[in-house]
């Protein structure tokens, strides 16, 4: 056998076909088998022939596997292309469907926001014009879930804060102007009252002295009518003298001479003084204050005059029967005093003029008592207010500062 292989190899080399045979066997082993069997006379049972046949079957199997792989690759490529085309198609459809929708929604949202902002700015413009005319009411807009988060809301908030400050300044300015007018009016009335009082004082003294002399002279055998007339002259003269005295006190408006004053003691002493000239037997006085006393810096004579007028008015309003309550509370910045009665009260139109000079709701009276009270409290740097309800009584609230920086104590 080895001799046969040697002879075959020798023939192939001699014929120059060995390289071609090697190439043919590698590409198509069966053709190599035929060649070897016919030309070289290699027996079909030879191992080389069997190997070539096995190689041929393996090559065919590899080719089939390669073709299967190529087919699968083509199929996968087709599937990928189809999927890509489907996605592209769907994307195109989605674009043509959703783009107009998004465009409409976007334009609608833009119009809504623009309209909302424009509306709010228009309202703000209106409120600015209204503010320019002196109307300081704040601007209220429908609240949203996140109110104040946008620039317009912040602008409105700041504008409302500014309006609040303007309103406070306007109120303060009106109050100061009103106080200035009251001061000027009171000064003018005081000047007039002072002149009138001085002119009336001397003639009144002469009339009063003459009436007293006449009263003594008529104690004898004169008729009761003459005595009654003389008594009326004396009484009315005293009344006019009191009016003149009130005018002088109102006109002077002396600067307070401050002292340390115990309010509790002052109120009790003043009420006793009022009780000496007015029947207070049916008046129930209640004083609510610190038992240890409340000390303030005040002019004792002027404050006594304040409480005399307040107590007298309260007793007159109660027609001599009722409850008179004085509450005193010392706070950090001011001492609060409330004088309340259970009298007939005053109507609203009267409350507006209650501190004006010569205004009175009584048949008899000068209308200067509460004006004097007002002046005294103001000169002490305090405030006084009145509250009243018809049929339920009246309350005067006084606030006196704890310290009096403009006066020496």
mmCIF file of C-alpha atoms in Angstrom:
data_model
loop_
_atom_site.group_PDB
_atom_site.id
_atom_site.type_symbol
_atom_site.label_atom_id
_atom_site.label_comp_id
_atom_site.label_asym_id
_atom_site.label_seq_id
_atom_site.Cartn_x
_atom_site.Cartn_y
_atom_site.Cartn_z
ATOM 1 C CA UNK A 1 0.000 0.000 0.000
ATOM 2 C CA UNK A 2 2.765 2.405 0.888
ATOM 3 C CA UNK A 3 4.309 1.620 -2.471
ATOM 4 C CA UNK A 4 0.986 2.548 -4.113
ATOM 5 C CA UNK A 5 0.906 5.953 -2.330
ATOM 6 C CA UNK A 6 4.498 6.543 -3.286
ATOM 7 C CA UNK A 7 3.789 5.702 -6.931
ATOM 8 C CA UNK A 8 0.673 7.957 -6.945
ATOM 9 C CA UNK A 9 2.528 10.857 -5.440
ATOM 10 C CA UNK A 10 5.341 10.362 -7.927
ATOM 11 C CA UNK A 11 2.874 10.481 -10.838
ATOM 12 C CA UNK A 12 1.163 13.561 -9.570
ATOM 13 C CA UNK A 13 4.443 15.378 -9.113
ATOM 14 C CA UNK A 14 5.623 14.309 -12.495
ATOM 15 C CA UNK A 15 2.438 15.492 -14.133
ATOM 16 C CA UNK A 16 2.455 18.835 -12.263
ATOM 17 C CA UNK A 17 -1.166 18.359 -11.103
ATOM 18 C CA UNK A 18 -0.525 18.153 -7.374
ATOM 19 C CA UNK A 19 -1.382 21.811 -6.505
ATOM 20 C CA UNK A 20 -4.540 21.684 -8.627
ATOM 21 C CA UNK A 21 -5.580 18.406 -7.006
ATOM 22 C CA UNK A 22 -5.036 19.874 -3.532
ATOM 23 C CA UNK A 23 -7.230 22.857 -4.413
ATOM 24 C CA UNK A 24 -9.924 20.607 -5.922
ATOM 25 C CA UNK A 25 -9.928 18.282 -2.920
ATOM 26 C CA UNK A 26 -10.307 21.272 -0.548
ATOM 27 C CA UNK A 27 -13.216 22.714 -2.569
ATOM 28 C CA UNK A 28 -14.901 19.532 -3.897
ATOM 29 C CA UNK A 29 -13.546 16.362 -2.247
ATOM 30 C CA UNK A 30 -15.745 14.024 -4.353
ATOM 31 C CA UNK A 31 -14.051 15.165 -7.571
ATOM 32 C CA UNK A 32 -10.742 14.409 -5.919
ATOM 33 C CA UNK A 33 -12.011 10.929 -5.085
ATOM 34 C CA UNK A 34 -12.984 10.323 -8.723
ATOM 35 C CA UNK A 35 -9.635 11.566 -9.902
ATOM 36 C CA UNK A 36 -7.728 9.440 -7.465
ATOM 37 C CA UNK A 37 -9.749 6.372 -8.321
ATOM 38 C CA UNK A 38 -9.483 6.808 -12.116
ATOM 39 C CA UNK A 39 -6.148 8.436 -12.684
ATOM 40 C CA UNK A 40 -4.121 7.303 -9.750
ATOM 41 C CA UNK A 41 -5.975 4.027 -9.331
ATOM 42 C CA UNK A 42 -6.422 4.446 -5.620
ATOM 43 C CA UNK A 43 -8.761 1.784 -4.319
ATOM 44 C CA UNK A 44 -12.144 3.001 -2.984
ATOM 45 C CA UNK A 45 -11.456 1.272 0.335
ATOM 46 C CA UNK A 46 -8.398 3.395 0.889
ATOM 47 C CA UNK A 47 -8.425 5.563 4.020
ATOM 48 C CA UNK A 48 -7.694 8.657 1.905
ATOM 49 C CA UNK A 49 -10.827 8.053 -0.136
ATOM 50 C CA UNK A 50 -12.876 7.614 3.081
ATOM 51 C CA UNK A 51 -11.408 10.808 4.559
ATOM 52 C CA UNK A 52 -12.213 12.714 1.391
ATOM 53 C CA UNK A 53 -15.769 11.464 1.426
ATOM 54 C CA UNK A 54 -16.102 12.488 5.146
ATOM 55 C CA UNK A 55 -14.608 15.872 4.311
ATOM 56 C CA UNK A 56 -17.136 16.301 1.518
ATOM 57 C CA UNK A 57 -20.033 15.580 3.853
ATOM 58 C CA UNK A 58 -18.638 18.019 6.441
ATOM 59 C CA UNK A 59 -18.157 20.693 3.781
ATOM 60 C CA UNK A 60 -21.749 20.224 2.639
ATOM 61 C CA UNK A 61 -22.926 20.456 6.235
ATOM 62 C CA UNK A 62 -20.908 23.637 6.734
ATOM 63 C CA UNK A 63 -22.278 25.112 3.516
ATOM 64 C CA UNK A 64 -25.808 24.268 4.583
ATOM 65 C CA UNK A 65 -25.191 25.829 7.993
ATOM 66 C CA UNK A 66 -23.737 28.884 6.272
ATOM 67 C CA UNK A 67 -26.753 29.142 4.011
ATOM 68 C CA UNK A 68 -29.049 28.773 7.024
ATOM 69 C CA UNK A 69 -27.114 31.498 8.822
ATOM 70 C CA UNK A 70 -27.319 33.744 5.776
ATOM 71 C CA UNK A 71 -31.049 33.083 5.440
ATOM 72 C CA UNK A 72 -31.603 33.766 9.136
ATOM 73 C CA UNK A 73 -29.512 36.928 8.857
ATOM 74 C CA UNK A 74 -31.539 38.067 5.876
ATOM 75 C CA UNK A 75 -34.764 37.309 7.736
ATOM 76 C CA UNK A 76 -33.576 39.197 10.811
ATOM 77 C CA UNK A 77 -32.484 42.069 8.608
ATOM 78 C CA UNK A 78 -35.894 42.089 6.943
ATOM 79 C CA UNK A 79 -37.633 42.002 10.300
ATOM 80 C CA UNK A 80 -35.416 44.836 11.576
ATOM 81 C CA UNK A 81 -36.111 46.874 8.467
ATOM 82 C CA UNK A 82 -39.844 46.207 8.764
ATOM 83 C CA UNK A 83 -39.784 47.203 12.437
ATOM 84 C CA UNK A 84 -37.799 50.322 11.667
ATOM 85 C CA UNK A 85 -40.159 51.243 8.867
ATOM 86 C CA UNK A 86 -43.111 50.576 11.201
ATOM 87 C CA UNK A 87 -41.654 52.783 13.903
ATOM 88 C CA UNK A 88 -40.918 55.493 11.367
ATOM 89 C CA UNK A 89 -44.435 55.185 9.995
ATOM 90 C CA UNK A 90 -45.973 55.292 13.452
ATOM 91 C CA UNK A 91 -43.760 58.260 14.342
ATOM 92 C CA UNK A 92 -44.908 60.060 11.231
ATOM 93 C CA UNK A 93 -48.543 59.314 12.044
ATOM 94 C CA UNK A 94 -48.021 60.390 15.679
ATOM 95 C CA UNK A 95 -46.299 63.563 14.520
ATOM 96 C CA UNK A 96 -49.141 64.475 12.190
ATOM 97 C CA UNK A 97 -51.703 63.648 14.870
ATOM 98 C CA UNK A 98 -50.075 65.062 18.016
ATOM 99 C CA UNK A 99 -48.221 68.040 16.593
ATOM 100 C CA UNK A 100 -51.433 69.901 15.707
ATOM 101 C CA UNK A 101 -52.853 68.851 19.084
ATOM 102 C CA UNK A 102 -49.777 70.098 20.933
ATOM 103 C CA UNK A 103 -49.835 73.225 18.826
ATOM 104 C CA UNK A 104 -53.484 73.877 19.683
ATOM 105 C CA UNK A 105 -52.911 73.161 23.380
ATOM 106 C CA UNK A 106 -49.805 75.348 23.405
ATOM 107 C CA UNK A 107 -51.550 78.231 21.673
ATOM 108 C CA UNK A 108 -54.568 77.817 23.977
ATOM 109 C CA UNK A 109 -52.352 77.797 27.061
ATOM 110 C CA UNK A 110 -50.469 80.834 25.811
ATOM 111 C CA UNK A 111 -53.718 82.675 25.112
ATOM 112 C CA UNK A 112 -55.072 81.704 28.551
ATOM 113 C CA UNK A 113 -51.950 82.873 30.349
ATOM 114 C CA UNK A 114 -51.757 86.034 28.264
ATOM 115 C CA UNK A 115 -55.432 86.784 28.801
ATOM 116 C CA UNK A 116 -55.155 86.078 32.534
ATOM 117 C CA UNK A 117 -52.091 88.266 32.937
ATOM 118 C CA UNK A 118 -53.630 90.994 30.785
ATOM 119 C CA UNK A 119 -56.848 90.878 32.824
ATOM 120 C CA UNK A 120 -54.952 91.092 36.114
ATOM 121 C CA UNK A 121 -52.791 93.911 34.797
ATOM 122 C CA UNK A 122 -55.919 95.722 33.625
ATOM 123 C CA UNK A 123 -57.421 95.387 37.092
ATOM 124 C CA UNK A 124 -54.163 96.585 38.588
ATOM 125 C CA UNK A 125 -54.195 99.574 36.239
ATOM 126 C CA UNK A 126 -57.730 100.361 37.366
ATOM 127 C CA UNK A 127 -56.766 100.159 41.023
ATOM 128 C CA UNK A 128 -53.772 102.431 40.403
ATOM 129 C CA UNK A 129 -56.098 104.998 38.859
ATOM 130 C CA UNK A 130 -58.497 104.550 41.773
ATOM 131 C CA UNK A 131 -55.643 105.025 44.222
ATOM 132 C CA UNK A 132 -54.705 108.220 42.440
ATOM 133 C CA UNK A 133 -58.216 109.468 43.175
ATOM 134 C CA UNK A 134 -57.788 108.742 46.897
ATOM 135 C CA UNK A 135 -59.460 105.332 47.164
ATOM 136 C CA UNK A 136 -57.095 103.085 49.138
ATOM 137 C CA UNK A 137 -59.121 99.893 49.264
ATOM 138 C CA UNK A 138 -56.906 96.820 48.651
ATOM 139 C CA UNK A 139 -57.151 94.857 45.395
ATOM 140 C CA UNK A 140 -58.601 91.367 45.803
ATOM 141 C CA UNK A 141 -58.320 88.828 42.958
ATOM 142 C CA UNK A 142 -59.515 85.213 42.703
ATOM 143 C CA UNK A 143 -56.986 83.094 44.547
ATOM 144 C CA UNK A 144 -55.221 80.208 42.827
ATOM 145 C CA UNK A 145 -53.674 77.115 44.335
ATOM 146 C CA UNK A 146 -50.243 78.702 44.337
ATOM 147 C CA UNK A 147 -51.248 82.244 45.011
ATOM 148 C CA UNK A 148 -48.492 84.775 44.904
ATOM 149 C CA UNK A 149 -46.091 82.571 42.915
ATOM 150 C CA UNK A 150 -46.156 84.624 39.709
ATOM 151 C CA UNK A 151 -44.824 88.100 39.081
ATOM 152 C CA UNK A 152 -48.266 89.700 38.744
ATOM 153 C CA UNK A 153 -49.409 88.280 42.087
ATOM 154 C CA UNK A 154 -46.226 89.521 43.746
ATOM 155 C CA UNK A 155 -46.808 92.933 42.188
ATOM 156 C CA UNK A 156 -50.398 92.981 43.447
ATOM 157 C CA UNK A 157 -49.274 91.905 46.920
ATOM 158 C CA UNK A 158 -46.672 94.663 47.081
ATOM 159 C CA UNK A 159 -49.191 97.161 45.739
ATOM 160 C CA UNK A 160 -51.709 96.173 48.418
ATOM 161 C CA UNK A 161 -49.014 96.639 51.065
ATOM 162 C CA UNK A 162 -48.288 100.072 49.627
ATOM 163 C CA UNK A 163 -52.003 100.898 49.629
ATOM 164 C CA UNK A 164 -52.257 99.862 53.267
ATOM 165 C CA UNK A 165 -49.405 102.202 54.134
ATOM 166 C CA UNK A 166 -50.982 104.993 52.092
ATOM 167 C CA UNK A 167 -54.317 104.440 53.831
ATOM 168 C CA UNK A 168 -52.619 104.633 57.232
ATOM 169 C CA UNK A 169 -50.837 107.823 56.248
ATOM 170 C CA UNK A 170 -54.062 109.250 54.845
ATOM 171 C CA UNK A 171 -55.902 108.447 58.079
ATOM 172 C CA UNK A 172 -53.066 109.925 60.109
ATOM 173 C CA UNK A 173 -53.072 113.031 57.929
ATOM 174 C CA UNK A 174 -56.838 113.401 58.281
ATOM 175 C CA UNK A 175 -56.552 112.960 62.028
ATOM 176 C CA UNK A 176 -53.796 115.551 62.252
ATOM 177 C CA UNK A 177 -55.768 117.953 60.059
ATOM 178 C CA UNK A 178 -58.846 117.413 62.209
ATOM 179 C CA UNK A 179 -56.816 118.032 65.345
ATOM 180 C CA UNK A 180 -55.355 121.162 63.759
ATOM 181 C CA UNK A 181 -58.821 122.420 62.836
ATOM 182 C CA UNK A 182 -60.075 121.653 66.335
ATOM 183 C CA UNK A 183 -57.098 123.439 67.837
ATOM 184 C CA UNK A 184 -57.633 126.490 65.643
ATOM 185 C CA UNK A 185 -61.346 126.469 66.360
ATOM 186 C CA UNK A 186 -60.802 126.094 70.081
ATOM 187 C CA UNK A 187 -58.183 128.841 70.023
ATOM 188 C CA UNK A 188 -60.571 131.192 68.231
ATOM 189 C CA UNK A 189 -63.418 130.308 70.580
ATOM 190 C CA UNK A 190 -61.072 130.683 73.542
ATOM 191 C CA UNK A 191 -60.011 134.146 72.453
ATOM 192 C CA UNK A 192 -63.624 135.179 71.987
ATOM 193 C CA UNK A 193 -64.705 133.573 75.245
ATOM 194 C CA UNK A 194 -61.902 135.227 77.167
ATOM 195 C CA UNK A 195 -62.877 138.670 75.905
ATOM 196 C CA UNK A 196 -66.565 138.115 76.574
ATOM 197 C CA UNK A 197 -65.909 136.685 80.035
ATOM 198 C CA UNK A 198 -63.749 139.612 81.075
ATOM 199 C CA UNK A 199 -66.319 142.077 79.787
ATOM 200 C CA UNK A 200 -69.126 140.297 81.649
ATOM 201 C CA UNK A 201 -67.289 139.579 84.870
ATOM 202 C CA UNK A 202 -67.341 143.051 86.408
ATOM 203 C CA UNK A 203 -71.009 143.834 85.584
ATOM 204 C CA UNK A 204 -72.017 140.423 86.901
ATOM 205 C CA UNK A 205 -70.187 141.010 90.156
ATOM 206 C CA UNK A 206 -72.014 144.306 90.572
ATOM 207 C CA UNK A 207 -75.372 142.675 89.788
ATOM 208 C CA UNK A 208 -74.677 139.836 92.205
ATOM 209 C CA UNK A 209 -73.640 142.154 95.042
ATOM 210 C CA UNK A 210 -76.652 144.365 94.414
ATOM 211 C CA UNK A 211 -78.944 141.320 94.352
ATOM 212 C CA UNK A 212 -77.525 140.102 97.675
ATOM 213 C CA UNK A 213 -78.112 143.539 99.253
ATOM 214 C CA UNK A 214 -81.618 143.622 97.832
ATOM 215 C CA UNK A 215 -82.224 140.112 99.162
ATOM 216 C CA UNK A 216 -81.330 141.227 102.690
ATOM 217 C CA UNK A 217 -83.462 144.349 102.399
ATOM 218 C CA UNK A 218 -86.513 142.351 101.335
ATOM 219 C CA UNK A 219 -86.438 139.973 104.272
ATOM 220 C CA UNK A 220 -88.930 142.161 106.145
ATOM 221 C CA UNK A 221 -92.401 143.208 105.095
ATOM 222 C CA UNK A 222 -92.174 142.774 101.370
ATOM 223 C CA UNK A 223 -94.579 140.529 99.525
ATOM 224 C CA UNK A 224 -93.576 136.936 98.620
ATOM 225 C CA UNK A 225 -93.607 137.840 94.939
ATOM 226 C CA UNK A 226 -90.922 140.478 95.430
ATOM 227 C CA UNK A 227 -88.817 138.031 97.462
ATOM 228 C CA UNK A 228 -89.205 135.353 94.762
ATOM 229 C CA UNK A 229 -88.114 137.819 92.076
ATOM 230 C CA UNK A 230 -85.049 138.787 94.098
ATOM 231 C CA UNK A 231 -84.190 135.116 94.689
ATOM 232 C CA UNK A 232 -84.480 134.477 90.931
ATOM 233 C CA UNK A 233 -82.148 137.382 90.243
ATOM 234 C CA UNK A 234 -79.579 135.955 92.665
ATOM 235 C CA UNK A 235 -79.926 132.427 91.262
ATOM 236 C CA UNK A 236 -79.669 133.454 87.614
ATOM 237 C CA UNK A 237 -76.750 135.729 88.406
ATOM 238 C CA UNK A 238 -74.925 132.792 89.982
ATOM 239 C CA UNK A 239 -75.709 130.705 86.902
ATOM 240 C CA UNK A 240 -74.268 133.357 84.593
ATOM 241 C CA UNK A 241 -71.207 133.644 86.833
ATOM 242 C CA UNK A 242 -70.661 129.882 86.497
ATOM 243 C CA UNK A 243 -70.901 130.221 82.726
ATOM 244 C CA UNK A 244 -68.371 133.047 82.790
ATOM 245 C CA UNK A 245 -66.132 130.949 85.035
ATOM 246 C CA UNK A 246 -66.331 128.065 82.565
ATOM 247 C CA UNK A 247 -65.553 130.432 79.709
ATOM 248 C CA UNK A 248 -62.485 131.727 81.500
ATOM 249 C CA UNK A 249 -61.289 128.230 82.330
ATOM 250 C CA UNK A 250 -61.847 127.082 78.754
ATOM 251 C CA UNK A 251 -60.110 130.173 77.359
ATOM 252 C CA UNK A 252 -57.049 129.991 79.586
ATOM 253 C CA UNK A 253 -56.106 126.382 78.794
ATOM 254 C CA UNK A 254 -53.213 126.506 81.207
ATOM 255 C CA UNK A 255 -50.223 124.257 80.769
ATOM 256 C CA UNK A 256 -50.439 121.327 83.208
ATOM 257 C CA UNK A 257 -48.268 121.530 86.316
ATOM 258 C CA UNK A 258 -47.453 117.871 86.710
ATOM 259 C CA UNK A 259 -47.223 116.080 90.022
ATOM 260 C CA UNK A 260 -47.311 112.489 91.149
ATOM 261 C CA UNK A 261 -51.031 111.806 91.520
ATOM 262 C CA UNK A 262 -52.704 108.704 92.955
ATOM 263 C CA UNK A 263 -55.725 108.208 90.702
ATOM 264 C CA UNK A 264 -57.641 106.132 93.250
ATOM 265 C CA UNK A 265 -57.427 108.846 95.891
ATOM 266 C CA UNK A 266 -58.167 111.609 93.370
ATOM 267 C CA UNK A 267 -61.328 109.874 92.117
ATOM 268 C CA UNK A 268 -62.654 109.202 95.624
ATOM 269 C CA UNK A 269 -61.963 112.793 96.720
ATOM 270 C CA UNK A 270 -63.536 114.212 93.546
ATOM 271 C CA UNK A 271 -66.679 112.114 93.964
ATOM 272 C CA UNK A 272 -67.039 113.346 97.557
ATOM 273 C CA UNK A 273 -66.701 116.905 96.279
ATOM 274 C CA UNK A 274 -69.442 116.309 93.679
ATOM 275 C CA UNK A 275 -71.658 114.714 96.345
ATOM 276 C CA UNK A 276 -71.528 117.946 98.377
ATOM 277 C CA UNK A 277 -73.339 119.875 95.622
ATOM 278 C CA UNK A 278 -75.354 117.063 93.971
ATOM 279 C CA UNK A 279 -77.598 114.388 95.435
ATOM 280 C CA UNK A 280 -75.766 111.085 94.954
ATOM 281 C CA UNK A 281 -77.670 109.033 97.512
ATOM 282 C CA UNK A 282 -79.174 106.836 94.766
ATOM 283 C CA UNK A 283 -75.939 106.515 92.788
ATOM 284 C CA UNK A 284 -73.949 103.291 93.156
ATOM 285 C CA UNK A 285 -70.259 104.122 92.634
ATOM 286 C CA UNK A 286 -67.899 101.265 91.716
ATOM 287 C CA UNK A 287 -64.146 101.743 91.377
ATOM 288 C CA UNK A 288 -62.170 98.915 89.773
ATOM 289 C CA UNK A 289 -58.450 99.536 90.191
ATOM 290 C CA UNK A 290 -55.288 98.183 91.727
ATOM 291 C CA UNK A 291 -55.789 98.321 95.519
ATOM 292 C CA UNK A 292 -52.224 99.544 95.869
ATOM 293 C CA UNK A 293 -53.073 102.635 93.848
ATOM 294 C CA UNK A 294 -52.236 103.839 90.350
ATOM 295 C CA UNK A 295 -49.841 106.782 90.281
ATOM 296 C CA UNK A 296 -49.592 109.017 87.203
ATOM 297 C CA UNK A 297 -47.898 112.267 86.253
ATOM 298 C CA UNK A 298 -50.682 114.850 86.027
ATOM 299 C CA UNK A 299 -51.922 118.239 87.148
ATOM 300 C CA UNK A 300 -54.154 117.326 90.139
ATOM 301 C CA UNK A 301 -56.372 120.423 89.836
ATOM 302 C CA UNK A 302 -56.997 119.933 86.115
ATOM 303 C CA UNK A 303 -57.635 116.206 86.509
ATOM 304 C CA UNK A 304 -60.025 116.964 89.359
ATOM 305 C CA UNK A 305 -61.915 119.253 86.978
ATOM 306 C CA UNK A 306 -62.023 116.421 84.403
ATOM 307 C CA UNK A 307 -63.646 113.975 86.821
ATOM 308 C CA UNK A 308 -66.022 116.629 88.221
ATOM 309 C CA UNK A 309 -67.387 117.221 84.715
ATOM 310 C CA UNK A 310 -67.572 113.507 83.863
ATOM 311 C CA UNK A 311 -69.270 112.599 87.164
ATOM 312 C CA UNK A 312 -71.713 115.522 86.937
ATOM 313 C CA UNK A 313 -72.706 114.611 83.376
ATOM 314 C CA UNK A 314 -73.137 110.947 84.351
ATOM 315 C CA UNK A 315 -75.344 111.786 87.356
ATOM 316 C CA UNK A 316 -77.461 114.133 85.215
ATOM 317 C CA UNK A 317 -77.803 111.442 82.518
ATOM 318 C CA UNK A 318 -79.017 108.937 85.145
ATOM 319 C CA UNK A 319 -81.431 111.484 86.654
ATOM 320 C CA UNK A 320 -79.826 110.858 90.051
ATOM 321 C CA UNK A 321 -80.381 107.088 90.063
ATOM 322 C CA UNK A 322 -78.131 104.378 88.597
ATOM 323 C CA UNK A 323 -74.650 102.936 88.542
ATOM 324 C CA UNK A 324 -71.411 104.830 87.997
ATOM 325 C CA UNK A 325 -68.332 102.683 87.286
ATOM 326 C CA UNK A 326 -64.717 103.820 87.086
ATOM 327 C CA UNK A 327 -62.143 101.312 85.788
ATOM 328 C CA UNK A 328 -58.417 102.021 85.978
ATOM 329 C CA UNK A 329 -55.762 99.838 84.342
ATOM 330 C CA UNK A 330 -52.089 100.711 84.081
ATOM 331 C CA UNK A 331 -50.504 99.312 80.926
ATOM 332 C CA UNK A 332 -46.951 99.499 79.624
ATOM 333 C CA UNK A 333 -47.409 102.642 77.543
ATOM 334 C CA UNK A 334 -50.518 104.265 78.993
ATOM 335 C CA UNK A 335 -52.940 104.353 81.894
ATOM 336 C CA UNK A 336 -56.472 103.471 80.768
ATOM 337 C CA UNK A 337 -59.448 105.071 82.552
ATOM 338 C CA UNK A 338 -63.076 104.225 81.732
ATOM 339 C CA UNK A 339 -65.984 106.144 83.253
ATOM 340 C CA UNK A 340 -69.333 104.442 82.538
ATOM 341 C CA UNK A 341 -72.885 105.266 83.555
ATOM 342 C CA UNK A 342 -76.254 103.544 83.157
ATOM 343 C CA UNK A 343 -78.028 106.673 81.988
ATOM 344 C CA UNK A 344 -80.178 107.403 78.981
ATOM 345 C CA UNK A 345 -77.266 107.533 76.548
ATOM 346 C CA UNK A 346 -76.887 109.770 73.517
ATOM 347 C CA UNK A 347 -77.855 109.437 69.838
ATOM 348 C CA UNK A 348 -75.179 108.939 67.186
ATOM 349 C CA UNK A 349 -75.446 112.480 65.800
ATOM 350 C CA UNK A 350 -74.827 113.913 69.274
ATOM 351 C CA UNK A 351 -71.743 111.720 69.741
ATOM 352 C CA UNK A 352 -70.057 113.418 66.798
ATOM 353 C CA UNK A 353 -70.260 116.796 68.559
ATOM 354 C CA UNK A 354 -69.910 115.712 72.171
ATOM 355 C CA UNK A 355 -66.537 117.442 72.704
ATOM 356 C CA UNK A 356 -67.376 120.612 70.766
ATOM 357 C CA UNK A 357 -67.613 123.837 72.779
ATOM 358 C CA UNK A 358 -71.146 125.013 73.636
ATOM 359 C CA UNK A 359 -72.733 121.735 72.519
ATOM 360 C CA UNK A 360 -75.095 120.245 75.089
ATOM 361 C CA UNK A 361 -78.056 117.878 75.192
ATOM 362 C CA UNK A 362 -79.286 119.280 78.519
ATOM 363 C CA UNK A 363 -81.874 121.996 78.946
ATOM 364 C CA UNK A 364 -79.487 123.826 81.245
ATOM 365 C CA UNK A 365 -75.751 123.914 80.769
ATOM 366 C CA UNK A 366 -73.008 125.806 79.031
ATOM 367 C CA UNK A 367 -71.813 122.983 76.789
ATOM 368 C CA UNK A 368 -68.246 123.661 77.922
ATOM 369 C CA UNK A 369 -67.753 120.841 80.437
ATOM 370 C CA UNK A 370 -66.696 118.119 77.989
ATOM 371 C CA UNK A 371 -64.787 120.644 75.863
ATOM 372 C CA UNK A 372 -62.737 121.481 78.965
ATOM 373 C CA UNK A 373 -62.241 117.749 79.620
ATOM 374 C CA UNK A 374 -61.046 117.276 76.036
ATOM 375 C CA UNK A 375 -58.566 120.158 76.301
ATOM 376 C CA UNK A 376 -57.137 118.965 79.618
ATOM 377 C CA UNK A 377 -56.604 115.404 78.368
ATOM 378 C CA UNK A 378 -54.965 116.662 75.168
ATOM 379 C CA UNK A 379 -52.640 118.937 77.127
ATOM 380 C CA UNK A 380 -51.609 115.893 79.166
ATOM 381 C CA UNK A 381 -50.677 114.122 75.907
ATOM 382 C CA UNK A 382 -53.605 111.722 76.199
ATOM 383 C CA UNK A 383 -56.629 110.616 74.208
ATOM 384 C CA UNK A 384 -60.322 110.559 75.079
ATOM 385 C CA UNK A 385 -63.175 108.826 73.266
ATOM 386 C CA UNK A 386 -66.870 108.451 73.987
ATOM 387 C CA UNK A 387 -69.193 105.514 73.326
ATOM 388 C CA UNK A 388 -72.906 105.656 73.911
ATOM 389 C CA UNK A 389 -76.090 103.749 73.179
ATOM 390 C CA UNK A 390 -79.493 105.214 73.779
ATOM 391 C CA UNK A 391 -81.169 103.641 76.777
ATOM 392 C CA UNK A 392 -78.008 101.822 77.916
ATOM 393 C CA UNK A 393 -75.598 104.527 78.995
ATOM 394 C CA UNK A 394 -72.354 106.230 78.034
ATOM 395 C CA UNK A 395 -68.682 105.379 78.504
ATOM 396 C CA UNK A 396 -65.769 107.817 78.328
ATOM 397 C CA UNK A 397 -62.391 106.154 77.699
ATOM 398 C CA UNK A 398 -59.239 108.066 78.610
ATOM 399 C CA UNK A 399 -55.659 107.033 77.823
ATOM 400 C CA UNK A 400 -52.894 108.960 79.603
ATOM 401 C CA UNK A 401 -49.238 108.301 78.729
ATOM 402 C CA UNK A 402 -47.121 106.735 81.450
ATOM 403 C CA UNK A 403 -44.351 109.281 80.897
ATOM 404 C CA UNK A 404 -44.690 112.951 80.111
ATOM 405 C CA UNK A 405 -41.478 113.748 78.190
ATOM 406 C CA UNK A 406 -42.433 117.345 77.421
ATOM 407 C CA UNK A 407 -43.049 118.392 81.035
ATOM 408 C CA UNK A 408 -41.042 118.495 84.182
ATOM 409 C CA UNK A 409 -42.441 116.611 87.142
#
